[in-house]
Short mmCIF file of N, CA and C in Angstrom, two decimals:
data_model
loop_
_atom_site.label_atom_id
_atom_site.label_comp_id
_atom_site.label_asym_id
_atom_site.label_seq_id
_atom_site.Cartn_x
_atom_site.Cartn_y
_atom_site.Cartn_z
N MET A 14 30.02 25.90 -32.13
CA MET A 14 28.79 25.95 -31.17
C MET A 14 29.10 25.42 -29.75
N GLN A 15 28.85 26.03 -28.51
CA GLN A 15 29.31 25.86 -27.28
C GLN A 15 28.13 24.67 -26.64
N PRO A 16 28.64 23.76 -25.60
CA PRO A 16 27.62 22.82 -24.96
C PRO A 16 26.72 23.76 -24.30
N ALA A 17 25.73 23.52 -23.84
CA ALA A 17 24.72 24.08 -23.20
C ALA A 17 25.29 24.61 -22.02
N ASP A 18 26.00 23.84 -21.19
CA ASP A 18 26.66 24.18 -19.75
C ASP A 18 27.47 25.43 -20.01
N GLU A 19 28.18 25.46 -20.98
CA GLU A 19 29.23 26.55 -21.22
C GLU A 19 28.37 27.66 -21.65
N ALA A 20 27.48 27.59 -22.33
CA ALA A 20 26.80 28.78 -22.83
C ALA A 20 25.80 29.30 -21.73
N LEU A 21 25.39 28.71 -20.89
CA LEU A 21 24.47 29.04 -19.80
C LEU A 21 25.68 29.56 -18.37
N GLY A 22 26.62 28.97 -18.39
CA GLY A 22 27.47 29.54 -17.26
C GLY A 22 27.30 28.47 -16.30
N PRO A 23 27.84 28.52 -15.01
CA PRO A 23 28.06 27.75 -13.96
C PRO A 23 26.60 27.55 -13.42
N ILE A 24 26.07 26.43 -12.73
CA ILE A 24 24.71 26.58 -11.99
C ILE A 24 24.83 27.12 -10.77
N PRO A 25 23.97 28.18 -10.50
CA PRO A 25 24.20 28.98 -8.99
C PRO A 25 24.04 27.86 -7.88
N GLU A 26 24.72 28.08 -6.96
CA GLU A 26 24.74 27.22 -5.80
C GLU A 26 23.47 26.90 -5.09
N GLU A 27 22.66 28.16 -5.20
CA GLU A 27 21.16 27.75 -4.46
C GLU A 27 20.62 26.96 -5.41
N TRP A 28 20.83 26.53 -6.66
CA TRP A 28 20.12 25.54 -7.48
C TRP A 28 20.66 24.34 -7.04
N SER A 29 21.66 24.03 -6.49
CA SER A 29 22.17 22.88 -6.38
C SER A 29 21.32 21.97 -5.04
N PRO A 30 21.15 20.67 -5.59
CA PRO A 30 20.31 19.84 -4.57
C PRO A 30 21.11 19.44 -3.43
N ASN A 31 22.32 19.60 -3.17
CA ASN A 31 23.53 19.01 -2.28
C ASN A 31 22.83 19.22 -0.90
N HIS A 32 22.33 20.48 -0.56
CA HIS A 32 22.09 20.81 0.74
C HIS A 32 20.87 19.82 1.21
N ILE A 33 20.00 19.37 0.22
CA ILE A 33 18.78 18.59 0.53
C ILE A 33 19.25 17.15 0.41
N LEU A 34 20.03 16.59 -0.77
CA LEU A 34 20.49 15.61 -0.61
C LEU A 34 21.18 14.86 0.66
N ALA A 35 22.05 15.97 1.52
CA ALA A 35 22.79 15.34 2.61
C ALA A 35 21.86 15.03 3.78
N THR A 36 20.54 15.51 3.55
CA THR A 36 19.82 15.32 4.69
C THR A 36 18.56 14.49 4.54
N VAL A 37 18.60 13.81 3.40
CA VAL A 37 17.64 12.76 3.29
C VAL A 37 18.02 11.26 3.92
N GLU A 38 16.85 11.12 4.52
CA GLU A 38 16.85 9.79 5.25
C GLU A 38 15.62 9.13 4.95
N THR A 39 15.57 7.81 4.99
CA THR A 39 14.25 7.15 4.97
C THR A 39 13.51 7.23 6.09
N ARG A 40 12.24 7.79 5.71
CA ARG A 40 11.06 7.92 6.49
C ARG A 40 9.80 7.03 6.00
N ASN A 41 8.76 6.64 6.40
CA ASN A 41 7.44 6.31 6.02
C ASN A 41 6.82 7.62 5.65
N ASN A 42 5.95 7.27 4.60
CA ASN A 42 5.03 8.37 4.11
C ASN A 42 3.59 8.49 4.95
N PRO A 43 3.26 9.72 5.10
CA PRO A 43 1.82 9.76 5.87
C PRO A 43 0.77 8.79 5.13
N PRO A 44 -0.09 8.27 5.75
CA PRO A 44 -1.03 7.28 5.25
C PRO A 44 -1.89 7.68 4.12
N MET A 45 -2.01 9.06 4.12
CA MET A 45 -2.80 9.57 2.86
C MET A 45 -2.03 9.33 1.48
N TYR A 46 -0.90 9.10 1.77
CA TYR A 46 -0.11 8.74 0.30
C TYR A 46 0.02 7.11 0.00
N GLY A 47 -0.62 6.27 0.99
CA GLY A 47 -0.50 4.88 0.89
C GLY A 47 -1.44 3.93 -0.13
N ALA A 48 -2.43 5.07 -0.36
CA ALA A 48 -3.46 4.25 -1.33
C ALA A 48 -3.18 3.53 -2.39
N ILE A 49 -1.98 4.19 -3.19
CA ILE A 49 -1.48 3.45 -4.23
C ILE A 49 -0.18 3.43 -4.28
N LYS A 50 0.62 2.39 -4.72
CA LYS A 50 2.26 2.23 -4.70
C LYS A 50 2.54 2.42 -5.96
N TYR A 51 3.52 3.43 -6.23
CA TYR A 51 4.30 3.68 -7.48
C TYR A 51 5.80 3.49 -7.16
N PHE A 52 6.64 2.65 -7.70
CA PHE A 52 7.95 2.41 -7.49
C PHE A 52 8.82 3.44 -8.01
N GLY A 53 9.55 3.85 -7.12
CA GLY A 53 10.49 4.78 -7.76
C GLY A 53 9.81 6.25 -7.15
N GLY A 54 8.71 6.26 -6.38
CA GLY A 54 8.25 7.47 -5.93
C GLY A 54 8.93 8.11 -4.59
N LYS A 55 9.26 9.35 -4.61
CA LYS A 55 9.96 9.81 -3.44
C LYS A 55 9.29 10.16 -2.35
N PRO A 56 9.79 10.22 -1.24
CA PRO A 56 9.30 10.20 0.13
C PRO A 56 8.46 11.54 0.28
N SER A 57 7.77 11.85 0.93
CA SER A 57 7.01 13.00 1.08
C SER A 57 7.99 14.14 1.74
N HIS A 58 8.82 13.75 2.61
CA HIS A 58 9.42 14.58 3.12
C HIS A 58 10.75 15.07 2.34
N VAL A 59 11.17 14.51 1.32
CA VAL A 59 12.07 14.85 0.19
C VAL A 59 11.38 15.74 -0.81
N TRP A 60 10.16 15.45 -1.25
CA TRP A 60 9.39 16.31 -1.76
C TRP A 60 9.18 17.75 -1.09
N SER A 61 8.77 17.82 0.10
CA SER A 61 8.84 18.95 0.95
C SER A 61 10.06 19.83 1.02
N GLN A 62 10.97 19.05 1.14
CA GLN A 62 12.43 19.95 1.21
C GLN A 62 12.65 20.57 0.12
N TYR A 63 12.44 19.88 -1.28
CA TYR A 63 12.58 20.56 -2.71
C TYR A 63 11.61 21.53 -2.79
N ILE A 64 10.24 21.39 -2.57
CA ILE A 64 9.59 22.31 -2.78
C ILE A 64 9.89 23.73 -1.84
N GLU A 65 10.15 23.40 -0.66
CA GLU A 65 10.64 24.72 0.40
C GLU A 65 11.75 25.36 -0.29
N ALA A 66 12.79 24.46 -0.83
CA ALA A 66 13.82 25.33 -1.37
C ALA A 66 13.99 25.85 -2.60
N TYR A 67 12.79 25.45 -3.60
CA TYR A 67 12.85 25.81 -4.78
C TYR A 67 11.62 26.72 -5.42
N SER A 68 10.91 26.92 -4.28
CA SER A 68 9.51 27.69 -4.66
C SER A 68 9.22 28.59 -3.51
N GLN A 69 8.31 29.45 -3.95
CA GLN A 69 7.86 30.58 -2.85
C GLN A 69 6.18 30.05 -2.69
N PRO A 70 5.80 30.53 -1.38
CA PRO A 70 4.38 30.14 -1.55
C PRO A 70 3.51 31.12 -2.39
N SER A 71 2.27 30.16 -2.73
CA SER A 71 1.55 30.67 -3.64
C SER A 71 1.97 30.40 -5.39
N GLU A 72 3.37 30.01 -5.45
CA GLU A 72 3.90 29.60 -6.81
C GLU A 72 3.20 28.17 -6.98
N VAL A 73 3.02 28.26 -8.28
CA VAL A 73 2.56 26.75 -8.88
C VAL A 73 3.55 25.92 -9.18
N ILE A 74 3.37 24.48 -8.29
CA ILE A 74 4.13 23.49 -8.70
C ILE A 74 3.46 22.54 -9.56
N LEU A 75 4.18 22.07 -10.75
CA LEU A 75 3.77 21.01 -12.03
C LEU A 75 4.21 19.63 -11.58
N ASP A 76 3.45 19.04 -11.53
CA ASP A 76 3.86 17.18 -11.56
C ASP A 76 3.39 16.67 -12.61
N PRO A 77 3.98 16.36 -13.74
CA PRO A 77 3.46 15.77 -14.93
C PRO A 77 3.31 14.21 -14.91
N PHE A 78 4.11 13.60 -13.76
CA PHE A 78 3.91 12.28 -13.69
C PHE A 78 3.39 12.15 -12.28
N CYS A 79 2.24 12.40 -11.90
CA CYS A 79 1.85 12.68 -10.24
C CYS A 79 1.82 11.54 -9.73
N GLY A 80 1.75 10.28 -10.18
CA GLY A 80 1.52 8.98 -9.71
C GLY A 80 0.67 8.96 -8.41
N GLN A 81 1.46 8.74 -7.23
CA GLN A 81 0.60 8.53 -6.19
C GLN A 81 0.38 9.97 -5.18
N GLY A 82 0.65 11.27 -6.04
CA GLY A 82 0.14 12.57 -5.51
C GLY A 82 1.10 13.09 -4.39
N ILE A 83 2.30 12.58 -4.05
CA ILE A 83 2.87 12.85 -2.89
C ILE A 83 3.43 14.48 -3.40
N ALA A 84 3.96 14.81 -4.53
CA ALA A 84 4.34 16.12 -4.79
C ALA A 84 3.45 17.10 -4.84
N VAL A 85 2.09 16.85 -5.32
CA VAL A 85 0.89 17.57 -5.45
C VAL A 85 0.45 17.82 -3.98
N GLY A 86 0.52 16.72 -3.18
CA GLY A 86 0.13 16.74 -1.57
C GLY A 86 0.82 17.84 -0.83
N GLU A 87 2.00 17.67 -1.04
CA GLU A 87 3.14 18.35 -0.36
C GLU A 87 2.98 19.96 -1.05
N ALA A 88 2.97 20.03 -1.90
CA ALA A 88 2.82 21.58 -2.37
C ALA A 88 1.81 22.35 -2.07
N VAL A 89 0.41 21.66 -1.73
CA VAL A 89 -0.51 22.05 -1.23
C VAL A 89 -0.35 22.36 0.26
N ARG A 90 0.12 21.37 0.90
CA ARG A 90 0.22 21.46 2.40
C ARG A 90 1.13 22.64 2.66
N LEU A 91 2.27 22.88 1.82
CA LEU A 91 3.19 23.94 2.00
C LEU A 91 2.95 25.51 1.47
N GLY A 92 1.38 25.38 1.21
CA GLY A 92 1.01 26.71 0.64
C GLY A 92 1.19 27.27 -0.73
N ARG A 93 1.57 26.08 -1.66
CA ARG A 93 1.79 26.40 -2.97
C ARG A 93 0.61 25.90 -3.92
N ARG A 94 0.24 26.45 -4.98
CA ARG A 94 -0.77 25.64 -5.63
C ARG A 94 -0.15 24.83 -6.68
N ALA A 95 -0.98 23.68 -7.04
CA ALA A 95 -0.25 22.60 -7.62
C ALA A 95 -1.37 21.98 -8.69
N VAL A 96 -0.56 21.75 -9.95
CA VAL A 96 -1.26 20.86 -11.06
C VAL A 96 -0.40 19.51 -11.24
N GLY A 97 -1.36 18.57 -11.23
CA GLY A 97 -0.49 17.17 -11.56
C GLY A 97 -1.44 16.27 -12.36
N PHE A 98 -0.63 15.97 -13.32
CA PHE A 98 -1.49 14.77 -14.23
C PHE A 98 -0.64 13.74 -14.82
N ASP A 99 -1.26 12.64 -14.96
CA ASP A 99 -0.48 11.25 -15.28
C ASP A 99 -1.34 10.47 -16.46
N LEU A 100 -0.57 9.58 -17.02
CA LEU A 100 -1.23 8.82 -18.26
C LEU A 100 -2.09 7.72 -17.26
N GLN A 101 -1.82 7.34 -16.42
CA GLN A 101 -2.61 6.17 -15.47
C GLN A 101 -3.98 6.90 -14.99
N PRO A 102 -5.05 6.69 -15.41
CA PRO A 102 -6.31 7.32 -14.68
C PRO A 102 -6.45 6.96 -13.17
N SER A 103 -5.79 5.76 -12.94
CA SER A 103 -5.74 5.69 -11.25
C SER A 103 -4.83 6.64 -10.46
N ALA A 104 -3.96 7.18 -11.06
CA ALA A 104 -3.02 7.95 -10.28
C ALA A 104 -3.55 9.38 -10.24
N THR A 105 -4.42 9.68 -11.29
CA THR A 105 -5.04 11.06 -11.08
C THR A 105 -6.27 10.87 -10.00
N PHE A 106 -6.79 9.75 -10.12
CA PHE A 106 -8.21 9.63 -9.36
C PHE A 106 -7.76 9.47 -7.90
N PHE A 107 -6.77 8.62 -7.45
CA PHE A 107 -5.93 8.75 -6.16
C PHE A 107 -5.15 10.07 -5.58
N THR A 108 -4.85 10.78 -6.56
CA THR A 108 -4.46 12.03 -6.35
C THR A 108 -5.34 12.91 -5.81
N SER A 109 -6.35 13.14 -6.66
CA SER A 109 -7.69 13.79 -6.17
C SER A 109 -8.18 13.52 -5.07
N GLN A 110 -8.14 12.33 -4.50
CA GLN A 110 -8.65 12.01 -3.43
C GLN A 110 -8.09 12.41 -2.11
N ILE A 111 -7.05 12.72 -2.25
CA ILE A 111 -6.05 13.22 -1.13
C ILE A 111 -6.72 14.54 -0.57
N PHE A 112 -7.45 15.15 -1.40
CA PHE A 112 -7.99 16.43 -1.28
C PHE A 112 -9.33 16.21 -0.65
N ASN A 113 -10.02 15.09 -0.58
CA ASN A 113 -11.42 15.33 -0.21
C ASN A 113 -11.57 15.05 1.12
N LYS A 114 -12.63 15.75 1.67
CA LYS A 114 -12.70 16.01 3.01
C LYS A 114 -13.54 14.82 3.22
N VAL A 115 -13.21 13.95 4.52
CA VAL A 115 -14.48 12.93 4.88
C VAL A 115 -14.86 13.51 6.15
N ASP A 116 -16.17 13.37 6.29
CA ASP A 116 -16.90 13.32 7.63
C ASP A 116 -16.78 12.18 8.28
N GLU A 117 -15.87 12.43 9.30
CA GLU A 117 -15.50 11.05 10.11
C GLU A 117 -17.05 10.43 10.75
N GLN A 118 -17.93 11.37 11.05
CA GLN A 118 -18.93 10.73 11.69
C GLN A 118 -19.79 9.85 10.88
N VAL A 119 -19.97 10.35 9.58
CA VAL A 119 -20.90 9.63 8.50
C VAL A 119 -19.97 8.29 8.28
N LEU A 120 -18.76 8.31 8.21
CA LEU A 120 -17.95 7.14 7.61
C LEU A 120 -17.94 6.02 8.97
N PHE A 121 -17.84 6.62 10.21
CA PHE A 121 -17.92 5.62 11.12
C PHE A 121 -19.40 5.11 11.41
N ALA A 122 -20.46 5.94 11.36
CA ALA A 122 -21.79 5.42 11.42
C ALA A 122 -22.02 4.32 10.16
N ALA A 123 -21.57 4.46 8.85
CA ALA A 123 -21.65 3.51 7.89
C ALA A 123 -20.88 2.50 8.11
N LEU A 124 -19.66 2.50 8.83
CA LEU A 124 -19.01 1.21 9.18
C LEU A 124 -19.63 0.41 10.18
N GLN A 125 -20.28 1.05 11.11
CA GLN A 125 -20.98 0.63 12.22
C GLN A 125 -22.27 -0.08 11.51
N GLU A 126 -22.98 0.29 10.71
CA GLU A 126 -24.30 -0.20 10.03
C GLU A 126 -23.64 -1.58 9.49
N LEU A 127 -22.48 -1.31 8.75
CA LEU A 127 -21.91 -2.76 7.99
C LEU A 127 -21.58 -3.93 8.99
N GLN A 128 -20.90 -3.38 10.14
CA GLN A 128 -20.54 -4.16 11.41
C GLN A 128 -21.68 -5.12 11.53
N GLU A 129 -22.91 -4.22 11.96
CA GLU A 129 -23.89 -4.97 12.59
C GLU A 129 -24.86 -5.71 11.55
N SER A 130 -24.99 -5.30 10.19
CA SER A 130 -25.37 -6.22 9.37
C SER A 130 -25.02 -7.23 8.85
N ILE A 131 -23.69 -7.34 8.53
CA ILE A 131 -23.02 -8.29 8.05
C ILE A 131 -21.55 -8.80 8.81
N GLY A 132 -21.52 -8.17 9.92
CA GLY A 132 -20.04 -8.59 10.56
C GLY A 132 -19.85 -10.04 10.88
N ASN A 133 -21.03 -10.56 11.37
CA ASN A 133 -21.18 -11.92 11.75
C ASN A 133 -20.88 -12.94 10.54
N ASP A 134 -21.44 -12.69 9.51
CA ASP A 134 -21.14 -13.10 8.32
C ASP A 134 -19.75 -13.39 7.78
N ILE A 135 -19.42 -12.19 7.76
CA ILE A 135 -17.58 -12.01 7.38
C ILE A 135 -16.75 -12.89 8.47
N ASN A 136 -17.13 -12.47 9.85
CA ASN A 136 -15.89 -13.46 10.60
C ASN A 136 -16.50 -14.81 10.61
N ASN A 137 -17.57 -15.27 10.34
CA ASN A 137 -17.56 -16.79 10.15
C ASN A 137 -16.79 -17.61 8.99
N LEU A 138 -16.72 -16.70 8.00
CA LEU A 138 -15.46 -17.04 6.82
C LEU A 138 -14.18 -17.37 7.32
N TYR A 139 -13.88 -16.84 8.43
CA TYR A 139 -12.38 -17.06 8.95
C TYR A 139 -12.22 -18.05 10.07
N VAL A 140 -13.33 -18.72 10.45
CA VAL A 140 -13.53 -19.63 11.40
C VAL A 140 -12.94 -21.26 10.81
N THR A 141 -12.11 -21.87 11.64
CA THR A 141 -11.73 -23.09 11.24
C THR A 141 -12.10 -24.25 12.37
N ARG A 142 -12.93 -25.17 11.89
CA ARG A 142 -13.28 -26.24 12.78
C ARG A 142 -12.63 -27.34 13.03
N ASN A 143 -12.40 -27.67 14.29
CA ASN A 143 -11.57 -29.12 14.64
C ASN A 143 -12.53 -29.96 14.54
N ARG A 144 -12.63 -31.22 13.54
CA ARG A 144 -13.59 -32.27 13.57
C ARG A 144 -13.49 -33.01 14.77
N SER A 145 -12.11 -33.20 14.95
CA SER A 145 -11.81 -34.44 16.01
C SER A 145 -12.78 -34.02 17.23
N PHE A 146 -12.77 -32.67 17.76
CA PHE A 146 -13.24 -32.23 18.89
C PHE A 146 -14.55 -31.59 18.61
N GLY A 147 -15.07 -31.15 17.47
CA GLY A 147 -16.24 -30.48 17.26
C GLY A 147 -16.06 -29.14 17.73
N VAL A 148 -15.01 -28.41 17.74
CA VAL A 148 -15.12 -27.03 18.37
C VAL A 148 -14.20 -26.15 17.21
N ASP A 149 -14.24 -24.81 17.41
CA ASP A 149 -13.91 -23.79 16.45
C ASP A 149 -12.18 -23.61 17.09
N MET A 150 -11.49 -23.66 16.16
CA MET A 150 -9.94 -23.37 16.62
C MET A 150 -9.68 -21.92 16.34
N ASP A 151 -8.84 -21.49 17.45
CA ASP A 151 -8.28 -20.07 17.28
C ASP A 151 -6.98 -20.04 16.65
N TYR A 152 -6.33 -21.14 16.72
CA TYR A 152 -5.03 -21.44 15.96
C TYR A 152 -4.61 -22.68 16.04
N ALA A 153 -3.47 -23.11 15.20
CA ALA A 153 -2.93 -24.54 15.24
C ALA A 153 -1.36 -24.13 15.24
N VAL A 154 -0.67 -24.70 15.65
CA VAL A 154 0.84 -24.66 15.49
C VAL A 154 1.31 -25.98 15.49
N LEU A 155 2.07 -26.37 14.19
CA LEU A 155 2.53 -27.62 14.00
C LEU A 155 3.71 -27.73 13.34
N SER A 156 4.74 -28.84 13.74
CA SER A 156 6.19 -28.80 13.23
C SER A 156 6.19 -29.36 11.92
N ASN A 157 6.77 -29.52 11.19
CA ASN A 157 7.08 -30.13 9.99
C ASN A 157 6.86 -31.69 10.35
N THR A 158 7.49 -32.51 11.38
CA THR A 158 7.20 -33.58 11.64
C THR A 158 5.66 -33.95 11.89
N GLN A 159 4.84 -33.07 12.71
CA GLN A 159 3.50 -33.05 12.98
C GLN A 159 2.62 -33.06 11.62
N VAL A 160 3.00 -32.35 10.82
CA VAL A 160 2.32 -31.98 9.56
C VAL A 160 2.62 -33.46 8.83
N LYS A 161 3.50 -34.04 8.70
CA LYS A 161 3.95 -35.11 8.26
C LYS A 161 3.24 -36.36 8.81
N GLU A 162 2.88 -36.35 9.98
CA GLU A 162 2.39 -37.63 10.76
C GLU A 162 0.80 -37.24 10.34
N LEU A 163 0.38 -36.04 10.19
CA LEU A 163 -0.95 -35.63 10.15
C LEU A 163 -1.39 -36.34 8.69
N LEU A 164 -0.52 -35.96 7.67
CA LEU A 164 -0.77 -36.35 6.54
C LEU A 164 -0.80 -37.81 6.06
N GLU A 165 0.43 -38.58 6.90
CA GLU A 165 0.42 -40.08 6.57
C GLU A 165 -0.78 -40.96 7.39
N GLU A 166 -1.34 -40.31 8.47
CA GLU A 166 -2.30 -40.66 9.16
C GLU A 166 -3.73 -40.58 8.56
N ARG A 167 -3.87 -39.64 7.50
CA ARG A 167 -5.13 -39.51 6.57
C ARG A 167 -4.70 -40.17 5.27
N GLY A 168 -3.29 -40.93 5.17
CA GLY A 168 -3.11 -41.62 3.96
C GLY A 168 -2.75 -40.71 2.84
N LEU A 169 -2.32 -39.45 3.10
CA LEU A 169 -1.92 -38.51 2.46
C LEU A 169 -0.18 -38.30 2.17
N THR A 170 0.14 -37.91 1.15
CA THR A 170 1.53 -37.90 1.14
C THR A 170 1.89 -36.57 0.26
N LYS A 171 2.98 -35.96 0.37
CA LYS A 171 3.21 -34.47 0.04
C LYS A 171 3.85 -34.67 -1.32
N SER A 172 3.33 -34.40 -2.42
CA SER A 172 3.80 -34.20 -3.93
C SER A 172 4.81 -32.97 -3.71
N GLY A 173 5.68 -32.97 -4.72
CA GLY A 173 6.83 -32.04 -4.99
C GLY A 173 6.10 -30.69 -4.82
N ASP A 174 4.80 -30.43 -5.86
CA ASP A 174 4.38 -29.13 -6.07
C ASP A 174 3.23 -28.87 -5.09
N GLY A 175 3.06 -29.64 -4.14
CA GLY A 175 2.11 -29.49 -3.06
C GLY A 175 0.62 -29.43 -3.61
N GLN A 176 0.57 -29.88 -5.10
CA GLN A 176 -0.93 -30.05 -5.51
C GLN A 176 -1.42 -31.36 -5.28
N GLY A 177 -0.81 -32.29 -4.98
CA GLY A 177 -1.49 -33.71 -4.39
C GLY A 177 -2.09 -33.55 -3.16
N ILE A 178 -1.53 -32.74 -2.20
CA ILE A 178 -2.12 -32.51 -1.02
C ILE A 178 -3.38 -31.81 -1.12
N ARG A 179 -3.47 -30.88 -2.00
CA ARG A 179 -4.76 -29.93 -2.04
C ARG A 179 -5.87 -30.98 -2.72
N ALA A 180 -5.40 -31.58 -3.84
CA ALA A 180 -6.52 -32.58 -4.48
C ALA A 180 -6.99 -33.60 -3.43
N ARG A 181 -6.08 -34.32 -2.68
CA ARG A 181 -6.38 -35.11 -1.56
C ARG A 181 -7.22 -34.86 -0.81
N LEU A 182 -6.97 -33.70 0.02
CA LEU A 182 -7.66 -32.80 1.08
C LEU A 182 -9.17 -32.75 0.53
N THR A 183 -9.32 -32.32 -0.76
CA THR A 183 -10.68 -32.17 -1.25
C THR A 183 -11.22 -33.26 -1.33
N GLU A 184 -10.81 -34.35 -1.74
CA GLU A 184 -11.22 -35.68 -1.85
C GLU A 184 -11.58 -36.17 -0.35
N PHE A 185 -10.82 -35.90 0.53
CA PHE A 185 -11.07 -36.23 1.95
C PHE A 185 -12.32 -35.55 2.60
N ASP A 186 -12.27 -34.21 2.41
CA ASP A 186 -13.12 -33.30 2.97
C ASP A 186 -14.78 -33.66 2.22
N ALA A 187 -14.61 -34.26 0.98
CA ALA A 187 -16.12 -34.56 0.40
C ALA A 187 -16.59 -36.01 1.07
N ALA A 188 -15.46 -36.77 1.32
CA ALA A 188 -15.89 -38.04 1.75
C ALA A 188 -16.37 -37.90 3.07
N GLU A 189 -15.75 -36.80 3.98
CA GLU A 189 -16.18 -36.45 5.44
C GLU A 189 -17.70 -35.81 5.30
N GLY A 190 -18.08 -35.45 4.13
CA GLY A 190 -19.46 -34.71 4.16
C GLY A 190 -19.43 -32.97 4.34
N ASP A 191 -18.10 -32.63 4.09
CA ASP A 191 -18.04 -31.05 3.87
C ASP A 191 -18.27 -30.56 2.68
#
């Protein structure tokens, strides 16, 4: 009995990925592929090169582990038909969302409505108040020495895991009436 390679003969040069691998460089994927992260996924330009090299327009590309949908998306973009499936339901959901058209005017109108109705409430969650001066702070920059002095001034010491500071600050805030 012969090994499969010998029985089938040499692999034709046009099937070799060497011409593609030589041109692979790191690039960022387009934003539409960023909704879900799959480690080990190949960049979109790599899929594009493989699809262009090994298929013709209107042929079907099968991706049985579609993950974040890059192969399916690139196949469709390049004029191929595509079938993708995955064991992970979120993978097939996100892959299908790549192809949904969004009416930008409707989207922006909804975002504007949210901004007007709850924007201030959300922004207020990110305000830090300086109690000493009674003003809202834009930022604070403290050195390690200043942090230590601030803690000592309030009778706090830093414990090894940081939990002591959090617990004591909570007690301090409660005593201050916050």
